[in-house]
PDB file of C-alpha atoms in Angstrom:
ATOM      1  CA  MET A   1      44.647  89.739 176.747  1.00  0.00           C
ATOM      2  CA  ARG A   2      47.144  92.033 175.046  1.00  0.00           C
ATOM      3  CA  ASP A   3      49.892  93.664 177.107  1.00  0.00           C
ATOM      4  CA  VAL A   4      49.215  96.626 179.364  1.00  0.00           C
ATOM      5  CA  LEU A   5      51.915  99.291 179.154  1.00  0.00           C
ATOM      6  CA  VAL A   6      52.488 101.011 182.499  1.00  0.00           C
ATOM      7  CA  LEU A   7      54.142 104.420 182.415  1.00  0.00           C
ATOM      8  CA  GLY A   8      55.598 105.754 185.635  1.00  0.00           C
ATOM      9  CA  SER A   9      56.205 102.138 186.588  1.00  0.00           C
ATOM     10  CA  THR A  10      58.484 103.034 189.502  1.00  0.00           C
ATOM     11  CA  GLY A  11      56.218 105.776 190.856  1.00  0.00           C
ATOM     12  CA  ASN A  12      53.643 105.899 193.636  1.00  0.00           C
ATOM     13  CA  THR A  13      50.758 104.642 191.534  1.00  0.00           C
ATOM     14  CA  GLY A  14      52.515 103.100 188.535  1.00  0.00           C
ATOM     15  CA  GLY A  15      54.455 100.613 190.628  1.00  0.00           C
ATOM     16  CA  ARG A  16      51.274  99.586 192.413  1.00  0.00           C
ATOM     17  CA  VAL A  17      49.351  99.293 189.135  1.00  0.00           C
ATOM     18  CA  LEU A  18      52.101  97.056 187.781  1.00  0.00           C
ATOM     19  CA  ARG A  19      52.071  94.770 190.830  1.00  0.00           C
ATOM     20  CA  GLN A  20      48.291  94.498 190.944  1.00  0.00           C
ATOM     21  CA  LEU A  21      48.104  93.693 187.235  1.00  0.00           C
ATOM     22  CA  ARG A  22      50.749  90.991 187.580  1.00  0.00           C
ATOM     23  CA  ASP A  23      48.963  89.572 190.628  1.00  0.00           C
ATOM     24  CA  ARG A  24      45.933  89.146 188.359  1.00  0.00           C
ATOM     25  CA  GLY A  25      48.016  87.415 185.714  1.00  0.00           C
ATOM     26  CA  VAL A  26      47.683  90.293 183.244  1.00  0.00           C
ATOM     27  CA  PRO A  27      50.617  90.547 180.782  1.00  0.00           C
ATOM     28  CA  THR A  28      52.413  93.816 181.443  1.00  0.00           C
ATOM     29  CA  ARG A  29      55.151  95.998 180.089  1.00  0.00           C
ATOM     30  CA  ALA A  30      56.907  98.388 182.476  1.00  0.00           C
ATOM     31  CA  ALA A  31      58.125 101.586 180.821  1.00  0.00           C
ATOM     32  CA  THR A  32      61.461 102.864 182.081  1.00  0.00           C
ATOM     33  CA  ARG A  33      64.354 104.912 180.768  1.00  0.00           C
ATOM     34  CA  ARG A  34      66.816 102.180 181.706  1.00  0.00           C
ATOM     35  CA  PRO A  35      65.341  98.685 181.382  1.00  0.00           C
ATOM     36  CA  THR A  36      67.345  96.059 183.247  1.00  0.00           C
ATOM     37  CA  ARG A  37      64.782  93.323 183.965  1.00  0.00           C
ATOM     38  CA  PRO A  38      62.440  91.086 181.989  1.00  0.00           C
ATOM     39  CA  GLY A  39      59.105  92.775 181.397  1.00  0.00           C
ATOM     40  CA  GLN A  40      60.635  96.238 181.163  1.00  0.00           C
ATOM     41  CA  VAL A  41      60.799  98.299 177.976  1.00  0.00           C
ATOM     42  CA  ARG A  42      62.805 101.417 177.245  1.00  0.00           C
ATOM     43  CA  PHE A  43      60.689 104.568 177.193  1.00  0.00           C
ATOM     44  CA  ASP A  44      61.652 108.234 177.217  1.00  0.00           C
ATOM     45  CA  TRP A  45      59.130 111.009 176.614  1.00  0.00           C
ATOM     46  CA  ALA A  46      61.804 113.079 174.887  1.00  0.00           C
ATOM     47  CA  ASP A  47      62.797 110.264 172.502  1.00  0.00           C
ATOM     48  CA  ARG A  48      59.912 109.407 170.156  1.00  0.00           C
ATOM     49  CA  ALA A  49      61.905 106.523 168.745  1.00  0.00           C
ATOM     50  CA  THR A  50      61.201 104.644 171.997  1.00  0.00           C
ATOM     51  CA  HIS A  51      57.429 105.114 171.776  1.00  0.00           C
ATOM     52  CA  ALA A  52      56.687 102.714 168.908  1.00  0.00           C
ATOM     53  CA  GLU A  53      58.586  99.823 170.463  1.00  0.00           C
ATOM     54  CA  ALA A  54      56.953 100.386 173.854  1.00  0.00           C
ATOM     55  CA  LEU A  55      53.491 100.418 172.257  1.00  0.00           C
ATOM     56  CA  ASP A  56      53.944  97.488 169.875  1.00  0.00           C
ATOM     57  CA  GLY A  57      51.274  94.887 170.686  1.00  0.00           C
ATOM     58  CA  VAL A  58      49.848  96.895 173.578  1.00  0.00           C
ATOM     59  CA  GLY A  59      46.109  96.830 174.255  1.00  0.00           C
ATOM     60  CA  ALA A  60      45.946  99.305 177.142  1.00  0.00           C
ATOM     61  CA  VAL A  61      48.103 102.045 178.645  1.00  0.00           C
ATOM     62  CA  TYR A  62      48.352 103.444 182.159  1.00  0.00           C
ATOM     63  CA  LEU A  63      49.362 106.995 181.318  1.00  0.00           C
ATOM     64  CA  VAL A  64      51.312 109.160 183.726  1.00  0.00           C
ATOM     65  CA  ALA A  65      52.152 112.529 182.166  1.00  0.00           C
ATOM     66  CA  PRO A  66      55.786 113.697 181.977  1.00  0.00           C
ATOM     67  CA  ILE A  67      56.810 114.683 185.505  1.00  0.00           C
ATOM     68  CA  GLY A  68      57.566 118.352 186.093  1.00  0.00           C
ATOM     69  CA  VAL A  69      56.344 119.446 182.648  1.00  0.00           C
ATOM     70  CA  ALA A  70      53.814 122.290 182.842  1.00  0.00           C
ATOM     71  CA  GLU A  71      52.695 121.828 179.205  1.00  0.00           C
ATOM     72  CA  PRO A  72      52.690 118.065 178.523  1.00  0.00           C
ATOM     73  CA  ARG A  73      50.420 118.010 175.456  1.00  0.00           C
ATOM     74  CA  PRO A  74      53.194 118.338 172.824  1.00  0.00           C
ATOM     75  CA  LEU A  75      54.789 115.185 174.222  1.00  0.00           C
ATOM     76  CA  VAL A  76      51.639 113.161 174.938  1.00  0.00           C
ATOM     77  CA  GLU A  77      49.620 113.856 171.772  1.00  0.00           C
ATOM     78  CA  PRO A  78      51.999 112.128 169.319  1.00  0.00           C
ATOM     79  CA  PHE A  79      52.407 109.267 171.770  1.00  0.00           C
ATOM     80  CA  LEU A  80      48.652 108.637 171.817  1.00  0.00           C
ATOM     81  CA  ALA A  81      48.493 109.016 168.043  1.00  0.00           C
ATOM     82  CA  ALA A  82      50.832 106.016 167.877  1.00  0.00           C
ATOM     83  CA  ALA A  83      48.334 103.955 169.917  1.00  0.00           C
ATOM     84  CA  PRO A  84      44.972 104.572 168.191  1.00  0.00           C
ATOM     85  CA  ASP A  85      43.444 101.242 169.292  1.00  0.00           C
ATOM     86  CA  ALA A  86      44.608 101.197 172.907  1.00  0.00           C
ATOM     87  CA  ARG A  87      42.445 101.753 175.963  1.00  0.00           C
ATOM     88  CA  VAL A  88      44.038 104.548 178.009  1.00  0.00           C
ATOM     89  CA  VAL A  89      43.721 105.294 181.709  1.00  0.00           C
ATOM     90  CA  LEU A  90      45.151 108.707 182.566  1.00  0.00           C
ATOM     91  CA  LEU A  91      46.392 109.693 186.004  1.00  0.00           C
ATOM     92  CA  SER A  92      45.257 113.283 186.430  1.00  0.00           C
ATOM     93  CA  SER A  93      44.397 115.165 189.617  1.00  0.00           C
ATOM     94  CA  SER A  94      41.296 116.128 191.554  1.00  0.00           C
ATOM     95  CA  PRO A  95      41.547 119.901 190.912  1.00  0.00           C
ATOM     96  CA  VAL A  96      42.164 119.409 187.184  1.00  0.00           C
ATOM     97  CA  ASP A  97      39.326 119.340 184.652  1.00  0.00           C
ATOM     98  CA  ASP A  98      39.075 119.617 180.879  1.00  0.00           C
ATOM     99  CA  THR A  99      39.466 123.405 181.006  1.00  0.00           C
ATOM    100  CA  THR A 100      42.648 123.408 183.106  1.00  0.00           C
ATOM    101  CA  PRO A 101      45.744 124.423 181.113  1.00  0.00           C
ATOM    102  CA  GLY A 102      48.488 121.828 180.960  1.00  0.00           C
ATOM    103  CA  LEU A 103      47.418 118.508 182.447  1.00  0.00           C
ATOM    104  CA  GLY A 104      43.739 119.233 181.810  1.00  0.00           C
ATOM    105  CA  GLU A 105      44.397 119.327 178.079  1.00  0.00           C
ATOM    106  CA  LEU A 106      45.219 115.621 178.206  1.00  0.00           C
ATOM    107  CA  HIS A 107      41.671 114.745 179.271  1.00  0.00           C
ATOM    108  CA  GLY A 108      40.307 115.503 175.817  1.00  0.00           C
ATOM    109  CA  LEU A 109      43.134 113.629 174.123  1.00  0.00           C
ATOM    110  CA  VAL A 110      42.434 110.485 176.146  1.00  0.00           C
ATOM    111  CA  GLN A 111      38.721 110.684 175.381  1.00  0.00           C
ATOM    112  CA  ARG A 112      39.512 110.142 171.696  1.00  0.00           C
ATOM    113  CA  GLN A 113      40.661 106.605 172.471  1.00  0.00           C
ATOM    114  CA  PRO A 114      38.270 103.661 171.925  1.00  0.00           C
ATOM    115  CA  GLY A 115      38.229 103.105 175.709  1.00  0.00           C
ATOM    116  CA  TRP A 116      39.376 105.482 178.419  1.00  0.00           C
ATOM    117  CA  ALA A 117      39.207 106.659 182.002  1.00  0.00           C
ATOM    118  CA  VAL A 118      40.581 109.755 183.715  1.00  0.00           C
ATOM    119  CA  LEU A 119      41.565 109.291 187.354  1.00  0.00           C
ATOM    120  CA  ARG A 120      41.303 112.462 189.417  1.00  0.00           C
ATOM    121  CA  PRO A 121      42.658 111.551 192.851  1.00  0.00           C
ATOM    122  CA  SER A 122      42.885 113.968 195.727  1.00  0.00           C
ATOM    123  CA  TRP A 123      46.254 114.400 197.446  1.00  0.00           C
ATOM    124  CA  PHE A 124      48.152 111.181 198.105  1.00  0.00           C
ATOM    125  CA  MET A 125      48.536 109.830 201.611  1.00  0.00           C
ATOM    126  CA  GLN A 126      51.990 108.720 200.450  1.00  0.00           C
ATOM    127  CA  ASN A 127      53.018 112.396 200.331  1.00  0.00           C
ATOM    128  CA  PHE A 128      53.525 111.999 204.090  1.00  0.00           C
ATOM    129  CA  THR A 129      56.286 109.435 203.491  1.00  0.00           C
ATOM    130  CA  GLY A 130      59.397 109.194 201.348  1.00  0.00           C
ATOM    131  CA  GLU A 131      61.062 112.193 199.719  1.00  0.00           C
ATOM    132  CA  HIS A 132      57.985 114.330 199.131  1.00  0.00           C
ATOM    133  CA  LEU A 133      58.349 117.745 200.780  1.00  0.00           C
ATOM    134  CA  VAL A 134      55.366 117.048 203.048  1.00  0.00           C
ATOM    135  CA  GLY A 135      57.050 113.867 204.248  1.00  0.00           C
ATOM    136  CA  GLN A 136      60.394 115.605 204.710  1.00  0.00           C
ATOM    137  CA  THR A 137      58.903 118.443 206.720  1.00  0.00           C
ATOM    138  CA  ALA A 138      56.801 116.004 208.768  1.00  0.00           C
ATOM    139  CA  ARG A 139      59.982 114.220 209.814  1.00  0.00           C
ATOM    140  CA  ASP A 140      61.426 117.609 210.748  1.00  0.00           C
ATOM    141  CA  GLY A 141      58.397 118.240 212.971  1.00  0.00           C
ATOM    142  CA  ALA A 142      56.471 120.849 210.951  1.00  0.00           C
ATOM    143  CA  ILE A 143      54.457 120.192 207.778  1.00  0.00           C
ATOM    144  CA  VAL A 144      54.561 123.314 205.624  1.00  0.00           C
ATOM    145  CA  THR A 145      51.695 124.161 203.230  1.00  0.00           C
ATOM    146  CA  ALA A 146      49.737 127.135 201.945  1.00  0.00           C
ATOM    147  CA  THR A 147      46.387 125.443 202.604  1.00  0.00           C
ATOM    148  CA  GLY A 148      45.470 127.179 205.861  1.00  0.00           C
ATOM    149  CA  ASP A 149      42.965 125.135 207.861  1.00  0.00           C
ATOM    150  CA  ALA A 150      41.139 123.734 204.790  1.00  0.00           C
ATOM    151  CA  ARG A 151      40.498 119.999 204.523  1.00  0.00           C
ATOM    152  CA  VAL A 152      41.663 117.438 201.957  1.00  0.00           C
ATOM    153  CA  GLY A 153      40.240 113.976 201.158  1.00  0.00           C
ATOM    154  CA  PHE A 154      43.663 112.315 201.206  1.00  0.00           C
ATOM    155  CA  VAL A 155      43.650 109.058 199.223  1.00  0.00           C
ATOM    156  CA  ASP A 156      45.887 105.987 199.369  1.00  0.00           C
ATOM    157  CA  ALA A 157      47.931 105.294 196.223  1.00  0.00           C
ATOM    158  CA  THR A 158      47.063 101.602 196.535  1.00  0.00           C
ATOM    159  CA  ASP A 159      43.382 102.487 196.193  1.00  0.00           C
ATOM    160  CA  ILE A 160      44.124 104.675 193.165  1.00  0.00           C
ATOM    161  CA  ALA A 161      45.964 101.761 191.582  1.00  0.00           C
ATOM    162  CA  ALA A 162      43.077  99.399 192.303  1.00  0.00           C
ATOM    163  CA  VAL A 163      40.675 101.680 190.444  1.00  0.00           C
ATOM    164  CA  ALA A 164      43.175 102.009 187.590  1.00  0.00           C
ATOM    165  CA  VAL A 165      43.468  98.225 187.271  1.00  0.00           C
ATOM    166  CA  ARG A 166      39.711  97.872 187.010  1.00  0.00           C
ATOM    167  CA  ALA A 167      39.572 100.627 184.395  1.00  0.00           C
ATOM    168  CA  LEU A 168      42.350  98.925 182.418  1.00  0.00           C
ATOM    169  CA  THR A 169      40.963  95.393 182.556  1.00  0.00           C
ATOM    170  CA  ASP A 170      37.168  95.460 182.958  1.00  0.00           C
ATOM    171  CA  ALA A 171      35.376  93.976 179.969  1.00  0.00           C
ATOM    172  CA  GLU A 172      33.658  97.285 179.266  1.00  0.00           C
ATOM    173  CA  PRO A 173      35.733 100.480 179.273  1.00  0.00           C
ATOM    174  CA  HIS A 174      34.711 102.951 181.957  1.00  0.00           C
ATOM    175  CA  ASN A 175      34.695 105.958 179.604  1.00  0.00           C
ATOM    176  CA  THR A 176      34.364 108.395 182.493  1.00  0.00           C
ATOM    177  CA  GLU A 177      36.277 110.458 185.025  1.00  0.00           C
ATOM    178  CA  HIS A 178      36.782 109.044 188.522  1.00  0.00           C
ATOM    179  CA  VAL A 179      37.244 111.517 191.383  1.00  0.00           C
ATOM    180  CA  LEU A 180      39.066 109.547 194.079  1.00  0.00           C
ATOM    181  CA  THR A 181      39.303 110.367 197.788  1.00  0.00           C
ATOM    182  CA  GLY A 182      39.729 108.609 201.074  1.00  0.00           C
ATOM    183  CA  PRO A 183      36.753 108.043 203.387  1.00  0.00           C
ATOM    184  CA  SER A 184      37.158 111.373 205.227  1.00  0.00           C
ATOM    185  CA  ALA A 185      38.614 114.842 204.713  1.00  0.00           C
ATOM    186  CA  LEU A 186      41.282 116.185 207.078  1.00  0.00           C
ATOM    187  CA  SER A 187      43.117 119.453 207.488  1.00  0.00           C
ATOM    188  CA  TYR A 188      46.898 119.270 207.455  1.00  0.00           C
ATOM    189  CA  ALA A 189      46.820 120.116 211.161  1.00  0.00           C
ATOM    190  CA  GLU A 190      44.568 117.111 211.804  1.00  0.00           C
ATOM    191  CA  ALA A 191      46.772 114.897 209.642  1.00  0.00           C
ATOM    192  CA  ALA A 192      49.866 116.188 211.466  1.00  0.00           C
ATOM    193  CA  ALA A 193      48.315 115.193 214.803  1.00  0.00           C
ATOM    194  CA  ILE A 194      47.799 111.632 213.533  1.00  0.00           C
ATOM    195  CA  VAL A 195      51.380 111.522 212.227  1.00  0.00           C
ATOM    196  CA  ALA A 196      52.656 112.832 215.588  1.00  0.00           C
ATOM    197  CA  GLU A 197      50.732 110.129 217.431  1.00  0.00           C
ATOM    198  CA  ARG A 198      52.229 107.490 215.150  1.00  0.00           C
ATOM    199  CA  LEU A 199      55.791 108.800 215.493  1.00  0.00           C
ATOM    200  CA  GLY A 200      55.555 109.548 219.197  1.00  0.00           C
ATOM    201  CA  ARG A 201      56.934 113.054 218.811  1.00  0.00           C
ATOM    202  CA  PRO A 202      55.507 116.516 218.013  1.00  0.00           C
ATOM    203  CA  VAL A 203      54.506 117.217 214.403  1.00  0.00           C
ATOM    204  CA  THR A 204      52.640 120.437 213.602  1.00  0.00           C
ATOM    205  CA  HIS A 205      51.309 122.232 210.543  1.00  0.00           C
ATOM    206  CA  ARG A 206      52.900 125.546 209.586  1.00  0.00           C
ATOM    207  CA  ALA A 207      50.850 127.684 207.210  1.00  0.00           C
ATOM    208  CA  VAL A 208      52.726 129.889 204.728  1.00  0.00           C
ATOM    209  CA  THR A 209      51.715 131.986 201.736  1.00  0.00           C
ATOM    210  CA  SER A 210      51.640 130.445 198.277  1.00  0.00           C
ATOM    211  CA  ALA A 211      54.594 132.653 197.283  1.00  0.00           C
ATOM    212  CA  GLU A 212      56.623 131.285 200.200  1.00  0.00           C
ATOM    213  CA  LEU A 213      55.629 127.751 199.274  1.00  0.00           C
ATOM    214  CA  ALA A 214      56.664 128.223 195.640  1.00  0.00           C
ATOM    215  CA  ALA A 215      60.038 129.502 196.825  1.00  0.00           C
ATOM    216  CA  ARG A 216      60.456 126.399 198.995  1.00  0.00           C
ATOM    217  CA  HIS A 217      59.659 124.161 196.000  1.00  0.00           C
ATOM    218  CA  ILE A 218      62.199 125.996 193.846  1.00  0.00           C
ATOM    219  CA  ALA A 219      64.826 125.653 196.579  1.00  0.00           C
ATOM    220  CA  ALA A 220      64.125 121.919 196.591  1.00  0.00           C
ATOM    221  CA  GLY A 221      64.956 121.736 192.872  1.00  0.00           C
ATOM    222  CA  ILE A 222      61.491 121.971 191.314  1.00  0.00           C
ATOM    223  CA  PRO A 223      61.395 124.133 188.134  1.00  0.00           C
ATOM    224  CA  ALA A 224      59.928 127.579 188.811  1.00  0.00           C
ATOM    225  CA  GLU A 225      57.003 127.189 186.402  1.00  0.00           C
ATOM    226  CA  PHE A 226      55.949 123.889 187.942  1.00  0.00           C
ATOM    227  CA  ALA A 227      56.528 125.223 191.470  1.00  0.00           C
ATOM    228  CA  ALA A 228      54.013 127.972 190.706  1.00  0.00           C
ATOM    229  CA  VAL A 229      51.483 125.349 189.568  1.00  0.00           C
ATOM    230  CA  LEU A 230      51.922 123.400 192.814  1.00  0.00           C
ATOM    231  CA  ALA A 231      51.576 126.528 194.938  1.00  0.00           C
ATOM    232  CA  ALA A 232      48.389 127.482 193.077  1.00  0.00           C
ATOM    233  CA  MET A 233      46.956 124.071 193.972  1.00  0.00           C
ATOM    234  CA  ASP A 234      47.470 124.874 197.651  1.00  0.00           C
ATOM    235  CA  ASP A 235      45.648 128.157 197.055  1.00  0.00           C
ATOM    236  CA  ALA A 236      42.716 126.198 195.651  1.00  0.00           C
ATOM    237  CA  ILE A 237      42.710 123.866 198.649  1.00  0.00           C
ATOM    238  CA  ARG A 238      42.623 126.849 200.988  1.00  0.00           C
ATOM    239  CA  GLU A 239      39.500 127.979 199.149  1.00  0.00           C
ATOM    240  CA  GLY A 240      37.823 124.580 199.742  1.00  0.00           C
ATOM    241  CA  SER A 241      38.383 122.730 196.463  1.00  0.00           C
ATOM    242  CA  GLU A 242      39.424 119.435 198.128  1.00  0.00           C
ATOM    243  CA  ASP A 243      36.989 119.402 201.047  1.00  0.00           C
ATOM    244  CA  ARG A 244      34.955 116.507 199.686  1.00  0.00           C
ATOM    245  CA  VAL A 245      34.604 112.751 199.932  1.00  0.00           C
ATOM    246  CA  THR A 246      33.533 110.341 197.182  1.00  0.00           C
ATOM    247  CA  ASP A 247      32.596 106.657 197.265  1.00  0.00           C
ATOM    248  CA  THR A 248      34.359 105.925 193.964  1.00  0.00           C
ATOM    249  CA  VAL A 249      37.005 103.574 195.356  1.00  0.00           C
ATOM    250  CA  GLU A 250      34.418 101.335 197.017  1.00  0.00           C
ATOM    251  CA  ARG A 251      31.987 101.570 194.100  1.00  0.00           C
ATOM    252  CA  VAL A 252      34.605 100.546 191.520  1.00  0.00           C
ATOM    253  CA  THR A 253      36.659  98.039 193.520  1.00  0.00           C
ATOM    254  CA  GLY A 254      34.032  96.635 195.882  1.00  0.00           C
ATOM    255  CA  ARG A 255      36.020  97.459 199.027  1.00  0.00           C
ATOM    256  CA  PRO A 256      36.279 100.576 201.212  1.00  0.00           C
ATOM    257  CA  ALA A 257      39.039 103.111 200.722  1.00  0.00           C
ATOM    258  CA  ARG A 258      41.774 103.052 203.377  1.00  0.00           C
ATOM    259  CA  ASP A 259      41.507 105.774 206.005  1.00  0.00           C
ATOM    260  CA  PHE A 260      44.396 108.056 206.951  1.00  0.00           C
ATOM    261  CA  ARG A 261      44.933 106.692 210.456  1.00  0.00           C
ATOM    262  CA  THR A 262      45.262 103.132 209.146  1.00  0.00           C
ATOM    263  CA  PHE A 263      47.684 104.360 206.489  1.00  0.00           C
ATOM    264  CA  ALA A 264      49.758 106.230 209.098  1.00  0.00           C
ATOM    265  CA  ASN A 265      49.925 103.240 211.428  1.00  0.00           C
ATOM    266  CA  GLU A 266      51.004 100.924 208.612  1.00  0.00           C
ATOM    267  CA  GLU A 267      53.343 103.097 206.521  1.00  0.00           C
ATOM    268  CA  ILE A 268      54.738 106.062 208.445  1.00  0.00           C
ATOM    269  CA  ARG A 269      58.044 105.368 210.156  1.00  0.00           C
TER     270      ARG A 269
END
């Protein structure tokens, strides 16, 4: 099998995709701005000179769009044009479809490839850990969102990666979109209660307006245009867009998706 190029190789899903591919014995190439280890290749979205070398000999690509870029098409389109024969699996998002400006425009680009899949995961369980604002505010005792009491089918990044690996390596390309959720939908208040139980201290959900949330994102260093996109996603959640559960993880991988309580008990510290 030809190499699989993994973009976002140090991220929530990219790192897991890389590990799962290597566990299967699949030859991989980890894209990074600063390669320091065998198996890594220099890649920078802003430097097209790095694209050809990263793609040389590649048979499939795990594509994570440029982070924090509201209009990624001008960067991604020439990159894909340099890989006309590669199967491409795009990490998108549950609320994004072909008509959505920005990230949604990449769906059509990927569908031009000879094999493709678009992953549309709901919100990551891993947002409750690490440096994500949800995780930071959870550790401070109050998760802050603009979602009200609406529910979300939070999904584990390991399950997203497992679906991606199948889409990258199955004999037949999937040539479809996969909407990915966990096995149940929870409100942030319900999730906060599970986190509080795990931590042994109070954690609540504090609802704010989308304007307040955007301001918080900007204060945390997120560009204003992208902060507005993130706040609008919370608006959509409040209106019920993520209150759904799919069986895609189990159907594609053959095993059930991890539930939020199991995730919390195993990963939240």
